Amino acid sequence: MLSNLKNKKKQLKKRLISERNQRMSHKTPLAVVILAAGKGTRMKSPLPKVMHTLAGRPMISLLIDQVKTLEPQKIIVVTAPDQHDLRELVAPCETVIQAQQLGTGDAVKSALPALDGFNGNVLILLGDEPFVPLNVLEEMAAHDHPSVMAIIPDSPYGLGRIVTDDYGSLDTIVEERDCSDEEREILVCNSGNFCIAASDLNRWLAALKNDNKQKEYYLTDIAKIAAGEGKKLDVFTIPIDHVWGVNDKIQLAEHEAILQKCCAKNLCGMV
Amino acid sequence: MTRHRFYFHFDTEIAAGVLIEPNVFFGPGVVVEEGVHIKAFSHIEGARIGKDSSVGPFARLRPGADVGADVKIGNFVEIKKSTIGEGSKISHLAYVGDCTMGKDVNFSCGAITVNYDGYDKFQTVIGDGAMVGSNVSLVAPVTVGEGVIVAAGSTITEDIESDALSIARSKAETKPGWAKDFRSKKKSVKKAS
């Protein structure tokens, strides 16, 4: 009886592994762009924001190590001109320089030369949020439509809201300051993580405009551009129970506390 | 926000059956083997702690501390770039730096390795089964042979052969009644003035 069960389990395991291998072999090529050029003024530290450490490791390294498990063809880190230490730290990952801080759209644009000739999906991540759920990223990377990761945080304060159509696809992303009272009630927020086919990305970035108060190119505007082409982004929504992103030392400490708990659980063999 | 009772570095490795008391800090590169007990308020970085050893409370293991099995590192002991052999005891108030310590050594309270002359670091070697008495200074470079007993309070500046006793301090002398006489003399002088 017992050996019968064991055999069944073995067969199931074998099947699951072969299915996974099949999926992997048909996988669309993946490139990852990590936006890391932010000065992190609110960190009140001369250290680039993404080089602040969590459990003793720079948060950019934590993110890169996680992303590597997705087996991307390349990882490109977008840096500011003076961030030599950061470029040294993330080597051998490819780095590009964003000459001026003209918004997230501009940051991704500066990575395009490094993506020249690449034909596959481009996963765009933020260097200041190392706690991205890998399983969702994996799904997004394997998805054959452009997508955005949406989060439902405890408090949506300060985050862009995700406005969807009746079918759950993305209509627009509205920054909090531009929200109507109705939109402000939306609890589904933009995580800042996108996965877009390289060809679409090229075209959509070229169509970005900086006709806003800040005179910046917002990556979030691609939602409208895509919708205009009838190629709406799919939304992968996850609830999260911590603050999203590290912008100041309090948020860094909150991330540290979460990671310490993870370390302790890990060491206790609970994960 | 939760306050940390421990601080783990991302690469901290801890085996099964380890007990860690509150307020222990782990820096980079720490490996803790099975059955180890780390007592409260210890600070550990770049160190290996061998099977069934106990460390702390208030111990500091600095980079390069390689502690063997069944070792006892007690309170206010600092260890740097040293190998501590199986079964050795460094129970209280000691500094061990740039040292190769054998098995079953007793490194008593207040004993230290004098490893630095302001320019260079020097090695101390202690053989198996040696007993280094309290408040001993081992001025490196120096070798203490196997089974040696170093008398308390000694300052050792030369190598000691195996199984020898080494005393390097002035001989104690007791003068009966001297203190009493001294006091009465002092008191009479004070009265007269």
Short mmCIF file of C-alpha atoms in Angstrom, two decimals:
data_model
loop_
_atom_site.label_atom_id
_atom_site.label_comp_id
_atom_site.label_asym_id
_atom_site.label_seq_id
_atom_site.Cartn_x
_atom_site.Cartn_y
_atom_site.Cartn_z
CA MET A 1 0.00 0.00 0.00
CA LEU A 2 2.71 2.41 1.11
CA SER A 3 5.07 1.51 -1.72
CA ASN A 4 2.16 1.99 -4.12
CA LEU A 5 1.69 5.53 -2.85
CA LYS A 6 5.40 6.21 -3.08
CA ASN A 7 5.43 5.03 -6.67
CA LYS A 8 2.50 7.28 -7.54
CA LYS A 9 4.25 10.22 -5.91
CA LYS A 10 7.42 9.48 -7.86
CA GLN A 11 5.51 9.35 -11.13
CA LEU A 12 3.72 12.60 -10.36
CA LYS A 13 7.01 14.28 -9.55
CA LYS A 14 8.53 13.01 -12.77
CA ARG A 15 5.57 14.31 -14.76
CA LEU A 16 5.67 17.73 -13.10
CA ILE A 17 9.39 18.08 -13.78
CA SER A 18 9.03 17.12 -17.43
CA GLU A 19 6.11 19.53 -17.82
CA ARG A 20 8.16 22.28 -16.25
CA ASN A 21 11.10 21.53 -18.54
CA GLN A 22 8.79 21.68 -21.51
CA ARG A 23 7.47 25.04 -20.42
CA MET A 24 10.99 26.31 -19.86
CA SER A 25 12.20 25.14 -23.27
CA HIS A 26 9.41 27.06 -24.99
CA LYS A 27 10.03 30.10 -22.89
CA THR A 28 10.14 33.50 -24.58
CA PRO A 29 13.60 35.03 -24.17
CA LEU A 30 13.66 37.43 -21.24
CA ALA A 31 15.61 40.58 -20.49
CA VAL A 32 15.37 42.43 -17.20
CA VAL A 33 15.80 46.18 -16.83
CA ILE A 34 16.28 47.43 -13.29
CA LEU A 35 15.80 51.13 -12.64
CA ALA A 36 18.41 52.14 -10.09
CA ALA A 37 19.49 55.66 -11.02
CA GLY A 38 17.39 57.37 -8.36
CA LYS A 39 19.34 59.63 -6.03
CA GLY A 40 17.19 58.73 -3.07
CA THR A 41 17.16 62.24 -1.65
CA ARG A 42 14.83 61.18 1.15
CA MET A 43 17.34 58.56 2.32
CA LYS A 44 19.47 61.51 3.45
CA SER A 45 22.63 59.62 2.61
CA PRO A 46 25.39 60.05 0.03
CA LEU A 47 25.08 56.33 -0.78
CA PRO A 48 22.96 55.58 -3.89
CA LYS A 49 19.55 54.43 -2.66
CA VAL A 50 19.75 50.90 -4.04
CA MET A 51 23.12 50.33 -2.34
CA HIS A 52 21.63 50.57 1.14
CA THR A 53 21.83 47.17 2.75
CA LEU A 54 19.21 44.71 3.95
CA ALA A 55 20.56 41.89 6.13
CA GLY A 56 24.00 43.12 5.19
CA ARG A 57 23.51 42.94 1.43
CA PRO A 58 22.86 45.92 -0.89
CA MET A 59 19.19 45.80 -1.91
CA ILE A 60 20.09 45.87 -5.60
CA SER A 61 22.16 42.69 -5.11
CA LEU A 62 19.24 41.06 -3.31
CA LEU A 63 16.96 41.90 -6.25
CA ILE A 64 19.47 40.77 -8.88
CA ASP A 65 20.06 37.46 -7.10
CA GLN A 66 16.32 36.81 -7.07
CA VAL A 67 15.81 37.84 -10.68
CA LYS A 68 18.61 35.51 -11.81
CA THR A 69 16.40 32.53 -10.95
CA LEU A 70 14.15 33.61 -13.86
CA GLU A 71 17.15 32.85 -16.11
CA PRO A 72 17.01 36.05 -18.16
CA GLN A 73 19.29 36.44 -21.17
CA LYS A 74 20.50 39.72 -19.77
CA ILE A 75 20.05 41.99 -16.79
CA ILE A 76 20.51 45.68 -17.45
CA VAL A 77 20.86 48.12 -14.57
CA VAL A 78 20.07 51.78 -15.25
CA THR A 79 22.42 54.02 -13.29
CA ALA A 80 23.13 57.74 -12.92
CA PRO A 81 26.39 59.12 -14.41
CA ASP A 82 28.16 59.49 -11.05
CA GLN A 83 27.22 56.07 -9.66
CA HIS A 84 30.56 54.34 -10.36
CA ASP A 85 30.39 52.26 -7.17
CA LEU A 86 26.97 50.97 -8.14
CA ARG A 87 28.18 49.91 -11.59
CA GLU A 88 31.11 48.13 -9.98
CA LEU A 89 28.82 46.44 -7.46
CA VAL A 90 26.38 44.98 -9.99
CA ALA A 91 29.05 43.76 -12.43
CA PRO A 92 29.01 41.49 -14.40
CA CYS A 93 25.42 42.67 -15.02
CA GLU A 94 25.26 45.11 -17.88
CA THR A 95 24.84 48.76 -16.89
CA VAL A 96 23.65 51.79 -18.80
CA ILE A 97 23.78 55.45 -17.84
CA GLN A 98 20.75 57.70 -17.71
CA ALA A 99 22.34 61.07 -18.45
CA GLN A 100 19.64 63.19 -16.83
CA GLN A 101 16.85 62.26 -14.47
CA LEU A 102 13.91 62.84 -16.77
CA GLY A 103 11.50 60.28 -15.33
CA THR A 104 10.99 56.53 -15.37
CA GLY A 105 10.13 56.49 -19.08
CA ASP A 106 13.43 58.19 -19.86
CA ALA A 107 15.26 55.73 -17.61
CA VAL A 108 13.92 52.75 -19.55
CA LYS A 109 14.72 54.55 -22.82
CA SER A 110 18.34 54.76 -21.79
CA ALA A 111 18.41 50.94 -21.59
CA LEU A 112 17.19 50.53 -25.20
CA PRO A 113 20.67 50.56 -26.82
CA ALA A 114 21.57 47.59 -24.60
CA LEU A 115 18.44 45.82 -25.86
CA ASP A 116 19.31 46.36 -29.52
CA GLY A 117 18.59 43.16 -31.44
CA PHE A 118 16.89 41.54 -28.48
CA ASN A 119 13.64 39.87 -29.36
CA GLY A 120 11.59 38.79 -26.40
CA ASN A 121 9.96 40.09 -23.25
CA VAL A 122 11.44 42.90 -21.22
CA LEU A 123 10.74 42.87 -17.51
CA ILE A 124 11.05 46.34 -15.98
CA LEU A 125 11.72 46.38 -12.24
CA LEU A 126 12.45 49.03 -9.63
CA GLY A 127 15.76 48.75 -7.81
CA ASP A 128 14.28 50.14 -4.61
CA GLU A 129 11.78 47.32 -4.11
CA PRO A 130 13.66 44.07 -3.62
CA PHE A 131 10.69 42.11 -2.23
CA VAL A 132 9.04 41.35 -5.56
CA PRO A 133 7.07 38.11 -5.65
CA LEU A 134 9.09 35.93 -8.01
CA ASN A 135 6.19 33.66 -8.95
CA VAL A 136 4.26 36.65 -10.30
CA LEU A 137 7.29 37.86 -12.24
CA GLU A 138 7.66 34.37 -13.68
CA GLU A 139 4.03 34.41 -14.81
CA MET A 140 4.40 37.87 -16.31
CA ALA A 141 7.57 36.82 -18.14
CA ALA A 142 5.82 33.78 -19.62
CA HIS A 143 2.64 35.71 -20.50
CA ASP A 144 2.19 36.49 -24.20
CA HIS A 145 0.61 39.90 -23.61
CA PRO A 146 2.14 43.01 -22.11
CA SER A 147 1.39 43.22 -18.43
CA VAL A 148 1.74 45.29 -15.28
CA MET A 149 2.01 44.10 -11.70
CA ALA A 150 -0.62 45.68 -9.49
CA ILE A 151 -0.52 45.62 -5.72
CA ILE A 152 -3.14 45.96 -3.03
CA PRO A 153 -1.23 47.48 -0.14
CA ASP A 154 -2.50 48.26 3.35
CA SER A 155 -2.47 51.90 2.42
CA PRO A 156 -2.44 53.14 -1.20
CA TYR A 157 -1.08 56.50 -0.05
CA GLY A 158 1.39 57.97 -2.53
CA LEU A 159 1.00 55.25 -5.16
CA GLY A 160 -0.46 55.51 -8.67
CA ARG A 161 -3.89 53.89 -9.05
CA ILE A 162 -4.69 51.18 -11.57
CA VAL A 163 -7.81 51.98 -13.62
CA THR A 164 -9.10 48.93 -15.46
CA ASP A 165 -11.80 48.33 -18.03
CA ASP A 166 -14.75 45.95 -17.61
CA TYR A 167 -12.57 42.99 -18.60
CA GLY A 168 -9.88 43.76 -16.04
CA SER A 169 -7.33 45.05 -18.55
CA LEU A 170 -5.43 48.23 -17.85
CA ASP A 171 -6.98 51.51 -19.01
CA THR A 172 -4.70 54.02 -17.36
CA ILE A 173 -2.46 54.54 -14.37
CA VAL A 174 -3.36 57.72 -12.52
CA GLU A 175 -0.79 59.33 -10.24
CA GLU A 176 -2.22 60.10 -6.84
CA ARG A 177 -1.99 63.85 -7.26
CA ASP A 178 -4.04 63.63 -10.47
CA CYS A 179 -6.71 61.32 -9.01
CA SER A 180 -10.37 62.28 -9.01
CA ASP A 181 -12.19 61.59 -5.74
CA GLU A 182 -13.60 58.43 -7.27
CA GLU A 183 -10.19 57.22 -8.48
CA ARG A 184 -8.67 57.92 -5.09
CA GLU A 185 -10.96 55.21 -3.69
CA ILE A 186 -9.27 52.57 -5.87
CA LEU A 187 -7.18 50.24 -3.75
CA VAL A 188 -5.31 48.57 -6.61
CA CYS A 189 -2.02 50.39 -7.13
CA ASN A 190 0.83 50.41 -9.57
CA SER A 191 3.86 48.43 -8.41
CA GLY A 192 6.02 49.95 -11.13
CA ASN A 193 6.87 46.54 -12.55
CA PHE A 194 6.01 45.88 -16.19
CA CYS A 195 6.63 43.12 -18.68
CA ILE A 196 6.49 44.21 -22.32
CA ALA A 197 7.68 42.70 -25.60
CA ALA A 198 10.83 44.49 -26.78
CA SER A 199 9.23 45.58 -30.07
CA ASP A 200 6.20 47.12 -28.32
CA LEU A 201 8.43 48.75 -25.72
CA ASN A 202 10.53 50.46 -28.39
CA ARG A 203 7.48 51.90 -30.10
CA TRP A 204 5.66 52.93 -26.94
CA LEU A 205 8.68 54.62 -25.38
CA ALA A 206 9.17 56.62 -28.58
CA ALA A 207 5.59 57.84 -28.24
CA LEU A 208 6.01 59.09 -24.65
CA LYS A 209 5.58 62.83 -24.14
CA ASN A 210 6.72 65.07 -21.32
CA ASP A 211 3.77 67.44 -21.45
CA ASN A 212 3.31 67.53 -17.68
CA LYS A 213 4.22 69.90 -14.86
CA GLN A 214 7.48 68.08 -14.07
CA LYS A 215 8.48 67.92 -17.75
CA GLU A 216 9.29 64.23 -17.22
CA TYR A 217 8.66 61.10 -19.27
CA TYR A 218 6.47 58.76 -17.21
CA LEU A 219 6.68 55.06 -17.95
CA THR A 220 3.09 54.75 -16.70
CA ASP A 221 1.89 56.72 -19.76
CA ILE A 222 2.51 53.63 -21.91
CA ALA A 223 -0.81 52.34 -20.51
CA LYS A 224 -2.67 54.94 -22.56
CA ILE A 225 -0.44 54.51 -25.59
CA ALA A 226 -0.98 50.73 -25.53
CA ALA A 227 -4.72 51.19 -25.10
CA GLY A 228 -4.69 53.55 -28.08
CA GLU A 229 -3.21 50.72 -30.16
CA GLY A 230 -5.86 48.37 -28.82
CA LYS A 231 -3.13 46.40 -27.02
CA LYS A 232 -4.16 46.84 -23.41
CA LEU A 233 -1.90 45.62 -20.63
CA ASP A 234 -3.01 42.68 -18.53
CA VAL A 235 -2.96 43.23 -14.80
CA PHE A 236 -1.42 40.76 -12.33
CA THR A 237 -2.75 41.76 -8.95
CA ILE A 238 -1.26 40.71 -5.62
CA PRO A 239 -2.06 41.80 -2.08
CA ILE A 240 0.98 42.86 -0.07
CA ASP A 241 1.22 43.48 3.64
CA HIS A 242 4.22 45.78 3.79
CA VAL A 243 5.13 49.22 2.56
CA TRP A 244 5.93 49.17 -1.17
CA GLY A 245 9.39 50.46 -2.04
CA VAL A 246 12.17 51.97 0.00
CA ASN A 247 12.15 55.75 -0.13
CA ASP A 248 13.42 56.72 3.30
CA LYS A 249 15.21 55.18 6.26
CA ILE A 250 11.97 54.31 8.04
CA GLN A 251 10.88 52.23 5.06
CA LEU A 252 14.37 50.70 4.93
CA ALA A 253 14.00 49.70 8.58
CA GLU A 254 10.57 48.19 7.85
CA HIS A 255 12.08 46.13 5.03
CA GLU A 256 14.95 45.10 7.31
CA ALA A 257 12.48 43.91 9.95
CA ILE A 258 10.64 41.78 7.37
CA LEU A 259 13.88 40.33 6.05
CA GLN A 260 15.15 39.57 9.56
CA LYS A 261 11.95 37.67 10.22
CA CYS A 262 12.50 35.78 6.95
CA CYS A 263 16.12 35.04 7.91
CA ALA A 264 15.00 33.72 11.28
CA LYS A 265 12.26 31.58 9.70
CA ASN A 266 14.72 30.35 7.11
CA LEU A 267 17.27 29.40 9.74
CA CYS A 268 14.55 27.63 11.69
CA GLY A 269 13.76 25.63 8.55
CA MET A 270 10.26 27.10 8.33
CA VAL A 271 10.51 28.23 4.71
CA MET B 1 7.67 47.69 13.27
CA THR B 2 9.17 44.72 15.03
CA ARG B 3 12.31 45.15 17.03
CA HIS B 4 14.93 42.57 16.20
CA ARG B 5 15.96 40.25 18.95
CA PHE B 6 18.69 38.99 16.65
CA TYR B 7 20.38 40.46 13.67
CA PHE B 8 21.21 37.95 10.96
CA HIS B 9 23.38 38.60 7.94
CA PHE B 10 21.90 37.15 4.76
CA ASP B 11 24.62 34.49 4.57
CA THR B 12 24.46 33.38 8.21
CA GLU B 13 24.50 29.58 8.41
CA ILE B 14 23.07 27.86 11.45
CA ALA B 15 22.85 24.09 11.85
CA ALA B 16 20.15 22.14 13.63
CA GLY B 17 19.96 22.06 17.42
CA VAL B 18 21.50 25.48 17.92
CA LEU B 19 20.22 27.68 20.73
CA ILE B 20 20.57 31.43 20.31
CA GLU B 21 19.65 33.69 23.18
CA PRO B 22 18.31 37.24 22.62
CA ASN B 23 20.38 40.15 21.33
CA VAL B 24 22.97 38.31 19.32
CA PHE B 25 24.44 40.02 16.26
CA PHE B 26 25.62 38.05 13.23
CA GLY B 27 27.86 39.84 10.74
CA PRO B 28 28.92 38.43 7.38
CA GLY B 29 30.37 34.94 7.01
CA VAL B 30 29.24 33.14 10.15
CA VAL B 31 28.86 29.36 10.29
CA VAL B 32 27.39 27.81 13.42
CA GLU B 33 27.55 24.04 13.71
CA GLU B 34 25.19 21.63 15.45
CA GLY B 35 24.37 21.85 19.12
CA VAL B 36 26.03 25.20 19.70
CA HIS B 37 24.68 27.50 22.42
CA ILE B 38 25.16 31.22 21.81
CA LYS B 39 24.33 33.22 24.89
CA ALA B 40 22.87 36.71 25.02
CA PHE B 41 24.59 39.88 23.78
CA SER B 42 27.27 38.21 21.69
CA HIS B 43 28.71 39.81 18.55
CA ILE B 44 29.87 37.39 15.88
CA GLU B 45 31.30 38.03 12.42
CA GLY B 46 33.42 36.00 10.00
CA ALA B 47 33.62 33.11 12.45
CA ARG B 48 32.99 29.39 12.59
CA ILE B 49 31.68 27.90 15.82
CA GLY B 50 32.24 24.15 16.06
CA LYS B 51 29.83 21.47 17.22
CA ASP B 52 28.48 21.64 20.79
CA SER B 53 30.51 24.71 21.73
CA SER B 54 29.14 27.48 23.89
CA VAL B 55 29.75 31.17 23.30
CA GLY B 56 28.94 34.16 25.49
CA PRO B 57 27.19 35.88 27.12
CA PHE B 58 28.89 39.10 25.93
CA ALA B 59 31.44 37.36 23.74
CA ARG B 60 32.96 38.79 20.60
CA LEU B 61 34.15 36.62 17.75
CA ARG B 62 35.90 38.69 15.10
CA PRO B 63 36.76 37.68 11.54
CA GLY B 64 38.97 34.61 11.34
CA ALA B 65 37.86 33.11 14.63
CA ASP B 66 37.75 29.37 14.00
CA VAL B 67 36.37 27.74 17.10
CA GLY B 68 36.50 23.95 17.28
CA ALA B 69 34.06 21.51 18.83
CA ASP B 70 33.20 21.45 22.55
CA VAL B 71 34.89 24.77 23.19
CA LYS B 72 33.73 27.17 25.87
CA ILE B 73 34.03 30.88 25.13
CA GLY B 74 32.77 32.77 28.15
CA ASN B 75 31.81 36.34 28.97
CA PHE B 76 33.92 39.29 27.79
CA VAL B 77 36.19 37.18 25.62
CA GLU B 78 37.38 38.51 22.29
CA ILE B 79 38.83 36.24 19.62
CA LYS B 80 40.34 37.37 16.33
CA LYS B 81 42.10 35.42 13.54
CA SER B 82 42.68 32.42 15.76
CA THR B 83 42.09 28.69 15.72
CA ILE B 84 40.80 27.26 18.98
CA GLY B 85 41.24 23.51 19.34
CA GLU B 86 38.60 21.05 20.48
CA GLY B 87 37.66 21.13 24.14
CA SER B 88 39.56 24.31 25.02
CA LYS B 89 38.17 26.78 27.50
CA ILE B 90 38.47 30.54 27.45
CA SER B 91 35.97 31.29 30.12
CA HIS B 92 36.27 34.94 30.99
CA LEU B 93 37.86 38.31 30.24
CA ALA B 94 40.43 37.30 27.65
CA TYR B 95 41.84 38.46 24.32
CA VAL B 96 43.10 35.90 21.84
CA GLY B 97 44.43 37.31 18.57
CA ASP B 98 46.62 35.75 15.86
CA CYS B 99 46.85 32.54 17.84
CA THR B 100 46.86 28.83 17.12
CA MET B 101 45.53 27.14 20.24
CA GLY B 102 45.62 23.36 20.61
CA LYS B 103 43.10 21.00 22.19
CA ASP B 104 41.98 21.09 25.82
CA VAL B 105 43.82 24.29 26.62
CA ASN B 106 42.70 26.29 29.61
CA PHE B 107 43.12 29.98 28.90
CA SER B 108 42.30 31.53 32.26
CA CYS B 109 40.60 34.72 33.33
CA GLY B 110 42.34 37.88 32.18
CA ALA B 111 44.97 36.13 30.07
CA ILE B 112 45.82 37.79 26.78
CA THR B 113 47.93 37.41 23.69
CA VAL B 114 50.09 40.49 23.13
CA ASN B 115 50.04 40.39 19.35
CA TYR B 116 50.82 43.92 18.17
CA ASP B 117 53.83 46.19 18.54
CA GLY B 118 52.19 49.17 16.92
CA TYR B 119 53.44 48.15 13.46
CA ASP B 120 53.11 44.41 12.94
CA LYS B 121 51.04 41.50 14.24
CA PHE B 122 52.76 38.38 15.66
CA GLN B 123 51.68 34.78 16.18
CA THR B 124 51.16 32.90 19.43
CA VAL B 125 51.12 29.10 19.42
CA ILE B 126 49.75 27.16 22.41
CA GLY B 127 50.14 23.38 22.55
CA ASP B 128 47.53 20.79 23.53
CA GLY B 129 46.60 20.57 27.19
CA ALA B 130 48.43 23.74 28.25
CA MET B 131 47.18 25.70 31.24
CA VAL B 132 47.65 29.43 30.85
CA GLY B 133 47.07 31.03 34.26
CA SER B 134 45.08 34.13 35.09
CA ASN B 135 46.36 37.50 33.98
CA VAL B 136 49.13 36.04 31.85
CA SER B 137 50.47 38.07 28.95
CA LEU B 138 51.86 35.98 26.12
CA VAL B 139 54.10 38.40 24.22
CA ALA B 140 54.12 37.21 20.61
CA PRO B 141 55.87 35.77 18.72
CA VAL B 142 55.91 33.01 21.30
CA THR B 143 55.25 29.27 21.53
CA VAL B 144 53.84 27.60 24.62
CA GLY B 145 54.55 23.85 24.45
CA GLU B 146 52.13 20.99 25.09
CA GLY B 147 51.08 20.43 28.68
CA VAL B 148 52.81 23.58 29.90
CA ILE B 149 51.61 25.39 32.99
CA VAL B 150 52.08 29.12 32.91
CA ALA B 151 51.88 30.65 36.37
CA ALA B 152 49.27 33.33 36.95
CA GLY B 153 50.41 36.88 36.38
CA SER B 154 53.36 35.90 34.20
CA THR B 155 54.55 37.93 31.26
CA ILE B 156 55.96 35.38 28.83
CA THR B 157 58.47 36.63 26.29
CA GLU B 158 60.23 33.40 25.30
CA ASP B 159 59.16 29.95 24.10
CA ILE B 160 58.30 27.34 26.76
CA GLU B 161 59.20 23.68 26.24
CA SER B 162 56.54 21.00 26.67
CA ASP B 163 55.43 20.00 30.15
CA ALA B 164 57.42 22.80 31.81
CA LEU B 165 56.21 25.25 34.43
CA SER B 166 56.96 28.84 33.58
CA ILE B 167 56.83 31.66 36.11
CA ALA B 168 57.71 35.17 35.03
CA ARG B 169 56.86 37.52 37.87
CA SER B 170 58.53 38.81 41.02
CA LYS B 171 58.42 36.49 43.96
CA ALA B 172 55.79 37.25 46.61
CA GLU B 173 57.06 38.23 50.06
CA THR B 174 55.01 38.46 53.25
CA LYS B 175 56.08 40.62 56.20
CA PRO B 176 54.08 39.66 59.29
CA GLY B 177 52.69 42.59 61.28
CA TRP B 178 54.07 45.17 58.86
CA ALA B 179 50.69 46.67 57.94
CA LYS B 180 49.63 47.11 61.54
CA ASP B 181 52.89 48.85 62.44
CA PHE B 182 52.57 51.07 59.39
CA ARG B 183 49.07 52.16 60.35
CA SER B 184 49.93 52.97 63.94
CA LYS B 185 52.98 55.00 62.85
CA LYS B 186 50.86 57.03 60.44
CA LYS B 187 48.14 57.60 63.06
CA SER B 188 50.61 58.91 65.67
CA VAL B 189 52.12 61.35 63.17
CA LYS B 190 48.65 62.66 62.34
CA LYS B 191 47.78 63.18 66.05
CA ALA B 192 50.99 65.14 66.75
CA SER B 193 50.33 67.63 63.92
#
